[in-house]
PDB file of N, CA, C and O in Angstrom:
ATOM      1  N   MET A 923      25.773 -70.273  21.677  1.00  0.00           N
ATOM      2  CA  MET A 923      27.453 -70.489  21.606  1.00  0.00           C
ATOM      3  C   MET A 923      27.932 -70.779  22.954  1.00  0.00           C
ATOM      4  O   MET A 923      28.687 -71.551  23.458  1.00  0.00           O
ATOM      5  N   MET A 924      26.909 -70.253  24.074  1.00  0.00           N
ATOM      6  CA  MET A 924      28.129 -70.524  25.358  1.00  0.00           C
ATOM      7  C   MET A 924      27.517 -72.310  25.587  1.00  0.00           C
ATOM      8  O   MET A 924      28.592 -72.799  25.752  1.00  0.00           O
ATOM      9  N   ALA A 925      26.758 -72.719  25.315  1.00  0.00           N
ATOM     10  CA  ALA A 925      26.415 -74.127  25.374  1.00  0.00           C
ATOM     11  C   ALA A 925      27.581 -75.120  24.095  1.00  0.00           C
ATOM     12  O   ALA A 925      27.608 -75.879  24.868  1.00  0.00           O
ATOM     13  N   LEU A 926      28.111 -74.758  23.233  1.00  0.00           N
ATOM     14  CA  LEU A 926      29.564 -75.377  22.516  1.00  0.00           C
ATOM     15  C   LEU A 926      30.152 -74.840  24.074  1.00  0.00           C
ATOM     16  O   LEU A 926      30.916 -76.278  23.957  1.00  0.00           O
ATOM     17  N   ILE A 927      30.925 -74.137  24.145  1.00  0.00           N
ATOM     18  CA  ILE A 927      31.646 -73.545  25.284  1.00  0.00           C
ATOM     19  C   ILE A 927      32.066 -74.563  26.371  1.00  0.00           C
ATOM     20  O   ILE A 927      32.649 -75.592  26.628  1.00  0.00           O
ATOM     21  N   VAL A 928      30.425 -75.158  26.901  1.00  0.00           N
ATOM     22  CA  VAL A 928      30.518 -76.023  27.927  1.00  0.00           C
ATOM     23  C   VAL A 928      30.525 -77.555  27.901  1.00  0.00           C
ATOM     24  O   VAL A 928      30.878 -77.958  28.302  1.00  0.00           O
ATOM     25  N   LEU A 929      30.560 -77.065  26.640  1.00  0.00           N
ATOM     26  CA  LEU A 929      30.259 -78.886  26.093  1.00  0.00           C
ATOM     27  C   LEU A 929      31.262 -79.210  25.815  1.00  0.00           C
ATOM     28  O   LEU A 929      32.355 -80.535  25.896  1.00  0.00           O
ATOM     29  N   LEU A 930      32.602 -78.245  25.556  1.00  0.00           N
ATOM     30  CA  LEU A 930      33.690 -78.780  25.241  1.00  0.00           C
ATOM     31  C   LEU A 930      35.044 -78.799  26.551  1.00  0.00           C
ATOM     32  O   LEU A 930      35.444 -79.765  26.648  1.00  0.00           O
ATOM     33  N   LEU A 931      34.392 -77.471  27.194  1.00  0.00           N
ATOM     34  CA  LEU A 931      35.068 -77.848  28.797  1.00  0.00           C
ATOM     35  C   LEU A 931      34.655 -78.910  29.384  1.00  0.00           C
ATOM     36  O   LEU A 931      35.596 -79.486  29.932  1.00  0.00           O
ATOM     37  N   SER A 932      33.155 -79.121  29.324  1.00  0.00           N
ATOM     38  CA  SER A 932      33.036 -80.945  29.910  1.00  0.00           C
ATOM     39  C   SER A 932      33.464 -82.240  29.552  1.00  0.00           C
ATOM     40  O   SER A 932      34.045 -82.675  30.354  1.00  0.00           O
ATOM     41  N   SER A 933      33.818 -81.909  28.255  1.00  0.00           N
ATOM     42  CA  SER A 933      34.682 -83.304  27.367  1.00  0.00           C
ATOM     43  C   SER A 933      36.297 -82.971  27.708  1.00  0.00           C
ATOM     44  O   SER A 933      36.598 -83.727  27.960  1.00  0.00           O
ATOM     45  N   VAL A 934      36.944 -81.730  27.779  1.00  0.00           N
ATOM     46  CA  VAL A 934      38.134 -82.298  28.502  1.00  0.00           C
ATOM     47  C   VAL A 934      37.983 -82.554  29.745  1.00  0.00           C
ATOM     48  O   VAL A 934      39.629 -83.097  29.775  1.00  0.00           O
ATOM     49  N   MET A 935      37.354 -82.199  30.626  1.00  0.00           N
ATOM     50  CA  MET A 935      37.319 -82.751  31.927  1.00  0.00           C
ATOM     51  C   MET A 935      36.850 -84.147  31.958  1.00  0.00           C
ATOM     52  O   MET A 935      38.266 -84.788  32.761  1.00  0.00           O
ATOM     53  N   VAL A 936      36.266 -84.889  30.799  1.00  0.00           N
ATOM     54  CA  VAL A 936      35.957 -85.766  31.234  1.00  0.00           C
ATOM     55  C   VAL A 936      37.154 -87.062  30.477  1.00  0.00           C
ATOM     56  O   VAL A 936      37.913 -87.732  31.126  1.00  0.00           O
ATOM     57  N   GLY A 937      37.568 -86.197  29.962  1.00  0.00           N
ATOM     58  CA  GLY A 937      38.604 -86.679  28.817  1.00  0.00           C
ATOM     59  C   GLY A 937      40.020 -86.834  29.361  1.00  0.00           C
ATOM     60  O   GLY A 937      41.050 -87.659  29.773  1.00  0.00           O
ATOM     61  N   THR A 938      40.323 -85.510  30.372  1.00  0.00           N
ATOM     62  CA  THR A 938      41.227 -85.806  31.385  1.00  0.00           C
ATOM     63  C   THR A 938      40.840 -86.639  32.855  1.00  0.00           C
ATOM     64  O   THR A 938      42.042 -87.583  33.219  1.00  0.00           O
ATOM     65  N   ALA A 939      40.179 -86.626  33.005  1.00  0.00           N
ATOM     66  CA  ALA A 939      39.640 -87.921  34.174  1.00  0.00           C
ATOM     67  C   ALA A 939      39.698 -89.393  33.635  1.00  0.00           C
ATOM     68  O   ALA A 939      40.561 -89.969  33.738  1.00  0.00           O
ATOM     69  N   ILE A 940      39.302 -89.608  32.593  1.00  0.00           N
ATOM     70  CA  ILE A 940      39.843 -91.104  31.576  1.00  0.00           C
ATOM     71  C   ILE A 940      40.988 -91.365  31.624  1.00  0.00           C
ATOM     72  O   ILE A 940      41.586 -92.223  32.066  1.00  0.00           O
ATOM     73  N   TRP A 941      42.066 -90.217  31.250  1.00  0.00           N
ATOM     74  CA  TRP A 941      43.549 -90.373  30.926  1.00  0.00           C
ATOM     75  C   TRP A 941      44.131 -90.762  32.313  1.00  0.00           C
ATOM     76  O   TRP A 941      44.859 -91.913  32.105  1.00  0.00           O
ATOM     77  N   ARG A 942      43.878 -90.118  33.429  1.00  0.00           N
ATOM     78  CA  ARG A 942      44.059 -90.051  34.338  1.00  0.00           C
ATOM     79  C   ARG A 942      43.919 -91.809  34.874  1.00  0.00           C
ATOM     80  O   ARG A 942      44.979 -92.235  35.863  1.00  0.00           O
ATOM     81  N   ARG A 943      42.988 -92.126  34.793  1.00  0.00           N
ATOM     82  CA  ARG A 943      42.498 -93.357  35.814  1.00  0.00           C
ATOM     83  C   ARG A 943      42.856 -94.249  34.605  1.00  0.00           C
ATOM     84  O   ARG A 943      43.608 -95.289  35.356  1.00  0.00           O
ATOM     85  N   ASN A 944      42.912 -94.202  33.771  1.00  0.00           N
ATOM     86  CA  ASN A 944      43.312 -95.160  33.008  1.00  0.00           C
ATOM     87  C   ASN A 944      45.143 -95.326  32.466  1.00  0.00           C
ATOM     88  O   ASN A 944      46.094 -96.567  32.781  1.00  0.00           O
ATOM     89  N   SER A 945      45.969 -94.266  33.085  1.00  0.00           N
ATOM     90  CA  SER A 945      47.035 -94.116  33.046  1.00  0.00           C
ATOM     91  C   SER A 945      47.416 -94.425  34.662  1.00  0.00           C
ATOM     92  O   SER A 945      49.160 -95.438  34.148  1.00  0.00           O
ATOM     93  N   LYS A 946      46.877 -94.184  35.134  1.00  0.00           N
ATOM     94  CA  LYS A 946      47.639 -95.262  36.758  1.00  0.00           C
ATOM     95  C   LYS A 946      47.181 -96.754  37.211  1.00  0.00           C
ATOM     96  O   LYS A 946      47.600 -97.113  37.378  1.00  0.00           O
ATOM     97  N   ASN A 947      45.974 -97.068  36.205  1.00  0.00           N
ATOM     98  CA  ASN A 947      45.921 -98.421  36.140  1.00  0.00           C
ATOM     99  C   ASN A 947      46.588 -99.425  34.991  1.00  0.00           C
ATOM    100  O   ASN A 947      46.867-100.142  34.696  1.00  0.00           O
ATOM    101  N   ASN A 948      48.403 -98.346  34.311  1.00  0.00           N
ATOM    102  CA  ASN A 948      48.671 -98.887  33.007  1.00  0.00           C
ATOM    103  C   ASN A 948      47.443 -99.710  31.582  1.00  0.00           C
ATOM    104  O   ASN A 948      47.699-100.460  31.375  1.00  0.00           O
ATOM    105  N   ARG A 949      46.606 -98.603  31.349  1.00  0.00           N
ATOM    106  CA  ARG A 949      45.909 -99.026  30.387  1.00  0.00           C
ATOM    107  C   ARG A 949      45.485 -98.062  29.495  1.00  0.00           C
ATOM    108  O   ARG A 949      45.018 -97.210  29.123  1.00  0.00           O
ATOM    109  N   GLN A 950      46.631 -97.530  29.399  1.00  0.00           N
ATOM    110  CA  GLN A 950      47.132 -96.517  28.070  1.00  0.00           C
ATOM    111  C   GLN A 950      45.960 -96.583  26.451  1.00  0.00           C
ATOM    112  O   GLN A 950      45.951 -95.808  26.172  1.00  0.00           O
ATOM    113  N   ARG A 951      46.014 -97.725  26.647  1.00  0.00           N
ATOM    114  CA  ARG A 951      45.845 -98.117  24.880  1.00  0.00           C
ATOM    115  C   ARG A 951      43.571 -98.289  24.926  1.00  0.00           C
ATOM    116  O   ARG A 951      43.455 -97.487  24.008  1.00  0.00           O
ATOM    117  N   GLU A 952      43.721 -98.819  25.850  1.00  0.00           N
ATOM    118  CA  GLU A 952      41.941 -99.008  26.222  1.00  0.00           C
ATOM    119  C   GLU A 952      41.268 -97.131  26.759  1.00  0.00           C
ATOM    120  O   GLU A 952      40.463 -96.295  26.077  1.00  0.00           O
ATOM    121  N   GLY A 953      42.959 -96.492  27.459  1.00  0.00           N
ATOM    122  CA  GLY A 953      41.959 -95.250  27.471  1.00  0.00           C
ATOM    123  C   GLY A 953      42.684 -93.677  26.231  1.00  0.00           C
ATOM    124  O   GLY A 953      41.394 -93.176  26.433  1.00  0.00           O
ATOM    125  N   GLY A 954      42.724 -94.997  25.648  1.00  0.00           N
ATOM    126  CA  GLY A 954      43.124 -93.653  24.342  1.00  0.00           C
ATOM    127  C   GLY A 954      42.333 -94.039  23.724  1.00  0.00           C
ATOM    128  O   GLY A 954      41.415 -93.355  22.830  1.00  0.00           O
ATOM    129  N   TRP A 955      42.122 -95.145  23.402  1.00  0.00           N
ATOM    130  CA  TRP A 955      40.372 -95.839  22.956  1.00  0.00           C
ATOM    131  C   TRP A 955      39.446 -94.983  22.984  1.00  0.00           C
ATOM    132  O   TRP A 955      38.009 -94.602  22.225  1.00  0.00           O
ATOM    133  N   ALA A 956      39.071 -94.414  24.360  1.00  0.00           N
ATOM    134  CA  ALA A 956      38.214 -93.957  25.193  1.00  0.00           C
ATOM    135  C   ALA A 956      38.198 -92.352  24.232  1.00  0.00           C
ATOM    136  O   ALA A 956      37.441 -91.555  24.737  1.00  0.00           O
ATOM    137  N   LEU A 957      39.624 -92.185  24.413  1.00  0.00           N
ATOM    138  CA  LEU A 957      39.400 -90.249  24.239  1.00  0.00           C
ATOM    139  C   LEU A 957      38.658 -90.626  22.426  1.00  0.00           C
ATOM    140  O   LEU A 957      38.694 -89.097  22.431  1.00  0.00           O
ATOM    141  N   VAL A 958      39.320 -91.325  21.565  1.00  0.00           N
ATOM    142  CA  VAL A 958      39.160 -90.974  20.571  1.00  0.00           C
ATOM    143  C   VAL A 958      37.373 -91.259  20.164  1.00  0.00           C
ATOM    144  O   VAL A 958      36.751 -90.467  19.408  1.00  0.00           O
ATOM    145  N   ILE A 959      37.022 -91.946  20.904  1.00  0.00           N
ATOM    146  CA  ILE A 959      35.264 -92.108  20.680  1.00  0.00           C
ATOM    147  C   ILE A 959      34.452 -90.610  21.360  1.00  0.00           C
ATOM    148  O   ILE A 959      33.723 -90.391  20.478  1.00  0.00           O
ATOM    149  N   LEU A 960      35.335 -90.378  22.708  1.00  0.00           N
ATOM    150  CA  LEU A 960      35.127 -88.591  22.891  1.00  0.00           C
ATOM    151  C   LEU A 960      35.030 -87.399  22.239  1.00  0.00           C
ATOM    152  O   LEU A 960      33.906 -87.229  22.427  1.00  0.00           O
ATOM    153  N   ILE A 961      36.220 -88.101  20.826  1.00  0.00           N
ATOM    154  CA  ILE A 961      36.250 -86.613  20.374  1.00  0.00           C
ATOM    155  C   ILE A 961      35.420 -86.638  19.502  1.00  0.00           C
ATOM    156  O   ILE A 961      34.559 -85.559  18.546  1.00  0.00           O
ATOM    157  N   ILE A 962      35.180 -87.955  18.402  1.00  0.00           N
ATOM    158  CA  ILE A 962      34.484 -88.270  17.683  1.00  0.00           C
ATOM    159  C   ILE A 962      32.606 -87.745  18.320  1.00  0.00           C
ATOM    160  O   ILE A 962      32.355 -86.726  17.317  1.00  0.00           O
ATOM    161  N   GLY A 963      32.630 -88.277  19.552  1.00  0.00           N
ATOM    162  CA  GLY A 963      31.252 -87.703  19.986  1.00  0.00           C
ATOM    163  C   GLY A 963      30.687 -86.426  19.967  1.00  0.00           C
ATOM    164  O   GLY A 963      30.173 -85.948  19.802  1.00  0.00           O
ATOM    165  N   VAL A 964      32.188 -86.031  20.777  1.00  0.00           N
ATOM    166  CA  VAL A 964      32.511 -84.470  20.991  1.00  0.00           C
ATOM    167  C   VAL A 964      31.944 -83.777  19.285  1.00  0.00           C
ATOM    168  O   VAL A 964      30.747 -82.735  19.553  1.00  0.00           O
ATOM    169  N   GLY A 965      32.539 -84.153  18.438  1.00  0.00           N
ATOM    170  CA  GLY A 965      32.693 -83.355  16.988  1.00  0.00           C
ATOM    171  C   GLY A 965      31.689 -83.463  16.361  1.00  0.00           C
ATOM    172  O   GLY A 965      30.571 -82.349  15.681  1.00  0.00           O
ATOM    173  N   ILE A 966      30.321 -84.647  17.207  1.00  0.00           N
ATOM    174  CA  ILE A 966      29.036 -84.494  16.459  1.00  0.00           C
ATOM    175  C   ILE A 966      28.299 -83.811  17.295  1.00  0.00           C
ATOM    176  O   ILE A 966      27.668 -83.264  16.736  1.00  0.00           O
ATOM    177  N   MET A 967      28.645 -83.686  18.292  1.00  0.00           N
ATOM    178  CA  MET A 967      27.815 -82.595  19.177  1.00  0.00           C
ATOM    179  C   MET A 967      27.982 -81.261  18.784  1.00  0.00           C
ATOM    180  O   MET A 967      26.745 -80.123  19.052  1.00  0.00           O
ATOM    181  N   ALA A 968      29.315 -80.707  18.541  1.00  0.00           N
ATOM    182  CA  ALA A 968      29.627 -80.017  18.338  1.00  0.00           C
ATOM    183  C   ALA A 968      28.671 -79.184  16.808  1.00  0.00           C
ATOM    184  O   ALA A 968      28.252 -78.017  16.592  1.00  0.00           O
ATOM    185  N   ALA A 969      28.980 -79.859  15.702  1.00  0.00           N
ATOM    186  CA  ALA A 969      28.069 -80.035  14.395  1.00  0.00           C
ATOM    187  C   ALA A 969      27.277 -79.949  14.550  1.00  0.00           C
ATOM    188  O   ALA A 969      26.252 -78.670  13.549  1.00  0.00           O
ATOM    189  N   LYS A 970      25.578 -80.595  15.627  1.00  0.00           N
ATOM    190  CA  LYS A 970      24.459 -80.755  15.298  1.00  0.00           C
ATOM    191  C   LYS A 970      24.554 -79.311  15.871  1.00  0.00           C
ATOM    192  O   LYS A 970      23.590 -78.653  16.035  1.00  0.00           O
ATOM    193  N   HIS A 971      25.293 -78.761  17.449  1.00  0.00           N
ATOM    194  CA  HIS A 971      25.332 -77.505  17.334  1.00  0.00           C
ATOM    195  C   HIS A 971      25.136 -75.919  17.111  1.00  0.00           C
ATOM    196  O   HIS A 971      24.582 -74.955  17.317  1.00  0.00           O
ATOM    197  N   MET A 972      26.248 -75.946  15.911  1.00  0.00           N
ATOM    198  CA  MET A 972      25.629 -75.557  14.830  1.00  0.00           C
ATOM    199  C   MET A 972      25.439 -75.794  13.454  1.00  0.00           C
ATOM    200  O   MET A 972      25.195 -74.511  12.726  1.00  0.00           O
ATOM    201  N   HIS A 973      24.096 -76.574  13.860  1.00  0.00           N
ATOM    202  CA  HIS A 973      22.998 -76.631  12.485  1.00  0.00           C
ATOM    203  C   HIS A 973      24.080 -77.107  11.373  1.00  0.00           C
ATOM    204  O   HIS A 973      23.669 -76.459  10.086  1.00  0.00           O
ATOM    205  N   LEU A 974      24.664 -77.736  11.226  1.00  0.00           N
ATOM    206  CA  LEU A 974      25.803 -78.729  10.036  1.00  0.00           C
ATOM    207  C   LEU A 974      24.618 -79.552   9.565  1.00  0.00           C
ATOM    208  O   LEU A 974      24.502 -80.633  10.494  1.00  0.00           O
ATOM    209  N   PRO A 975      24.855 -79.473   8.340  1.00  0.00           N
ATOM    210  CA  PRO A 975      24.258 -81.076   8.168  1.00  0.00           C
ATOM    211  C   PRO A 975      25.297 -82.416   8.359  1.00  0.00           C
ATOM    212  O   PRO A 975      25.834 -82.548   8.064  1.00  0.00           O
ATOM    213  N   ILE A 976      24.726 -83.533   9.372  1.00  0.00           N
ATOM    214  CA  ILE A 976      24.908 -84.445   9.758  1.00  0.00           C
ATOM    215  C   ILE A 976      24.524 -85.438   8.645  1.00  0.00           C
ATOM    216  O   ILE A 976      23.030 -86.393   8.976  1.00  0.00           O
ATOM    217  N   PRO A 977      24.735 -86.452   8.125  1.00  0.00           N
ATOM    218  CA  PRO A 977      24.459 -87.726   7.083  1.00  0.00           C
ATOM    219  C   PRO A 977      23.938 -88.425   8.411  1.00  0.00           C
ATOM    220  O   PRO A 977      24.851 -88.741   9.152  1.00  0.00           O
ATOM    221  N   ASN A 978      23.007 -89.120   7.827  1.00  0.00           N
ATOM    222  CA  ASN A 978      22.793 -90.641   8.880  1.00  0.00           C
ATOM    223  C   ASN A 978      23.477 -91.661   8.436  1.00  0.00           C
ATOM    224  O   ASN A 978      24.452 -91.468   7.391  1.00  0.00           O
ATOM    225  N   PRO A 979      23.927 -92.759   9.939  1.00  0.00           N
ATOM    226  CA  PRO A 979      25.008 -93.231   9.516  1.00  0.00           C
ATOM    227  C   PRO A 979      24.577 -94.254   8.777  1.00  0.00           C
ATOM    228  O   PRO A 979      26.251 -94.834   8.581  1.00  0.00           O
ATOM    229  N   ALA A 980      23.177 -95.112   8.332  1.00  0.00           N
ATOM    230  CA  ALA A 980      23.506 -95.663   7.318  1.00  0.00           C
ATOM    231  C   ALA A 980      23.826 -94.872   5.924  1.00  0.00           C
ATOM    232  O   ALA A 980      24.764 -95.544   5.301  1.00  0.00           O
ATOM    233  N   ASP A 981      23.774 -93.363   5.684  1.00  0.00           N
ATOM    234  CA  ASP A 981      24.819 -93.191   4.733  1.00  0.00           C
ATOM    235  C   ASP A 981      26.239 -93.052   4.838  1.00  0.00           C
ATOM    236  O   ASP A 981      26.963 -93.545   3.660  1.00  0.00           O
ATOM    237  N   TRP A 982      26.759 -92.980   6.070  1.00  0.00           N
ATOM    238  CA  TRP A 982      28.086 -93.276   5.836  1.00  0.00           C
ATOM    239  C   TRP A 982      28.863 -94.724   6.030  1.00  0.00           C
ATOM    240  O   TRP A 982      29.923 -94.920   5.350  1.00  0.00           O
ATOM    241  N   ILE A 983      28.101 -96.189   6.394  1.00  0.00           N
ATOM    242  CA  ILE A 983      28.221 -97.216   6.648  1.00  0.00           C
ATOM    243  C   ILE A 983      28.429 -96.921   4.202  1.00  0.00           C
ATOM    244  O   ILE A 983      29.373 -97.739   3.928  1.00  0.00           O
ATOM    245  N   THR A 984      27.154 -97.161   3.727  1.00  0.00           N
ATOM    246  CA  THR A 984      26.994 -97.075   2.384  1.00  0.00           C
ATOM    247  C   THR A 984      28.465 -96.209   1.213  1.00  0.00           C
ATOM    248  O   THR A 984      29.165 -96.830   0.962  1.00  0.00           O
ATOM    249  N   ALA A 985      28.679 -95.202   1.902  1.00  0.00           N
ATOM    250  CA  ALA A 985      29.825 -94.179   1.699  1.00  0.00           C
ATOM    251  C   ALA A 985      31.072 -95.150   1.461  1.00  0.00           C
ATOM    252  O   ALA A 985      32.087 -95.210   1.092  1.00  0.00           O
ATOM    253  N   ILE A 986      30.986 -96.188   2.783  1.00  0.00           N
ATOM    254  CA  ILE A 986      32.329 -96.589   2.965  1.00  0.00           C
ATOM    255  C   ILE A 986      32.628 -97.986   2.050  1.00  0.00           C
ATOM    256  O   ILE A 986      33.680 -98.526   1.794  1.00  0.00           O
ATOM    257  N   PHE A 987      31.333 -98.563   2.355  1.00  0.00           N
ATOM    258  CA  PHE A 987      31.294 -99.802   1.891  1.00  0.00           C
ATOM    259  C   PHE A 987      30.711 -99.715   0.123  1.00  0.00           C
ATOM    260  O   PHE A 987      31.136-100.836  -0.592  1.00  0.00           O
ATOM    261  N   SER A 988      30.558 -98.927  -0.609  1.00  0.00           N
ATOM    262  CA  SER A 988      30.334 -98.707  -2.116  1.00  0.00           C
ATOM    263  C   SER A 988      31.593 -99.287  -2.888  1.00  0.00           C
ATOM    264  O   SER A 988      31.331 -99.698  -3.732  1.00  0.00           O
ATOM    265  N   PRO A 989      32.600 -98.004  -2.852  1.00  0.00           N
ATOM    266  CA  PRO A 989      33.614 -99.170  -3.088  1.00  0.00           C
ATOM    267  C   PRO A 989      34.084-100.327  -3.325  1.00  0.00           C
ATOM    268  O   PRO A 989      34.639-101.084  -4.024  1.00  0.00           O
ATOM    269  N   VAL A 990      33.817-101.117  -2.597  1.00  0.00           N
ATOM    270  CA  VAL A 990      34.101-102.545  -2.076  1.00  0.00           C
ATOM    271  C   VAL A 990      32.912-103.365  -3.266  1.00  0.00           C
ATOM    272  O   VAL A 990      33.331-104.418  -3.383  1.00  0.00           O
ATOM    273  N   TYR A 991      32.033-102.831  -2.462  1.00  0.00           N
ATOM    274  CA  TYR A 991      30.476-103.632  -2.830  1.00  0.00           C
ATOM    275  C   TYR A 991      30.121-103.644  -4.188  1.00  0.00           C
ATOM    276  O   TYR A 991      30.307-104.805  -5.134  1.00  0.00           O
ATOM    277  N   LYS A 992      30.749-102.574  -5.222  1.00  0.00           N
ATOM    278  CA  LYS A 992      30.360-102.881  -6.715  1.00  0.00           C
ATOM    279  C   LYS A 992      31.288-103.992  -7.243  1.00  0.00           C
ATOM    280  O   LYS A 992      31.058-103.962  -8.148  1.00  0.00           O
ATOM    281  N   PRO A 993      32.403-103.761  -6.229  1.00  0.00           N
ATOM    282  CA  PRO A 993      33.650-104.893  -7.689  1.00  0.00           C
ATOM    283  C   PRO A 993      33.732-106.362  -7.140  1.00  0.00           C
ATOM    284  O   PRO A 993      33.247-107.031  -8.315  1.00  0.00           O
ATOM    285  N   ILE A 994      32.680-106.561  -6.116  1.00  0.00           N
ATOM    286  CA  ILE A 994      31.927-107.459  -5.380  1.00  0.00           C
ATOM    287  C   ILE A 994      31.560-108.028  -6.447  1.00  0.00           C
ATOM    288  O   ILE A 994      30.695-109.315  -6.748  1.00  0.00           O
ATOM    289  N   LEU A 995      30.204-107.191  -6.434  1.00  0.00           N
ATOM    290  CA  LEU A 995      28.717-107.294  -6.997  1.00  0.00           C
ATOM    291  C   LEU A 995      29.101-108.076  -8.898  1.00  0.00           C
ATOM    292  O   LEU A 995      28.919-108.501  -9.483  1.00  0.00           O
ATOM    293  N   LYS A 996      30.040-107.166  -9.621  1.00  0.00           N
ATOM    294  CA  LYS A 996      30.487-107.113 -10.830  1.00  0.00           C
ATOM    295  C   LYS A 996      30.807-109.526 -10.459  1.00  0.00           C
ATOM    296  O   LYS A 996      30.545-109.457 -11.700  1.00  0.00           O
ATOM    297  N   TRP A 997      32.061-108.873  -9.874  1.00  0.00           N
ATOM    298  CA  TRP A 997      32.919-110.160  -9.890  1.00  0.00           C
ATOM    299  C   TRP A 997      31.613-111.681  -9.847  1.00  0.00           C
ATOM    300  O   TRP A 997      31.642-112.236 -10.334  1.00  0.00           O
ATOM    301  N   ILE A 998      30.759-111.420  -9.203  1.00  0.00           N
ATOM    302  CA  ILE A 998      30.152-112.458  -8.267  1.00  0.00           C
ATOM    303  C   ILE A 998      28.913-112.888  -9.969  1.00  0.00           C
ATOM    304  O   ILE A 998      28.553-113.953 -10.026  1.00  0.00           O
ATOM    305  N   GLU A 999      28.206-111.666 -10.397  1.00  0.00           N
ATOM    306  CA  GLU A 999      27.563-111.569 -11.795  1.00  0.00           C
ATOM    307  C   GLU A 999      28.247-112.001 -12.849  1.00  0.00           C
ATOM    308  O   GLU A 999      27.623-113.238 -13.760  1.00  0.00           O
ATOM    309  N   LYS A1000      29.739-111.819 -12.936  1.00  0.00           N
ATOM    310  CA  LYS A1000      30.541-112.235 -13.974  1.00  0.00           C
ATOM    311  C   LYS A1000      30.779-113.972 -13.707  1.00  0.00           C
ATOM    312  O   LYS A1000      30.504-114.660 -15.205  1.00  0.00           O
ATOM    313  N   GLY A1001      31.142-114.003 -12.451  1.00  0.00           N
ATOM    314  CA  GLY A1001      31.360-115.646 -12.712  1.00  0.00           C
ATOM    315  C   GLY A1001      30.426-116.965 -12.854  1.00  0.00           C
ATOM    316  O   GLY A1001      30.214-117.889 -12.803  1.00  0.00           O
ATOM    317  N   ALA A1002      28.891-116.228 -12.480  1.00  0.00           N
ATOM    318  CA  ALA A1002      27.883-117.209 -12.325  1.00  0.00           C
ATOM    319  C   ALA A1002      27.362-117.594 -13.072  1.00  0.00           C
ATOM    320  O   ALA A1002      27.296-117.511 -14.460  1.00  0.00           O
TER     321      ALA A1002
END
């Protein structure tokens, strides 16, 4: 549990540093995307620390593209 608290506190410090540096240079969009990536990474690390099942990234890609892939495959098979 202590490792999870340290992870969250360190990510808050890093996120604050990223936001301040990018705000000073008028790069709010870049800072926002950096924070989104940081939040995703911290979420995955926290889930891993709590021993939650994390799917393989290849499974994520399959889940995202399968609704698009199946109709295109049917369309190609039907037209050929």
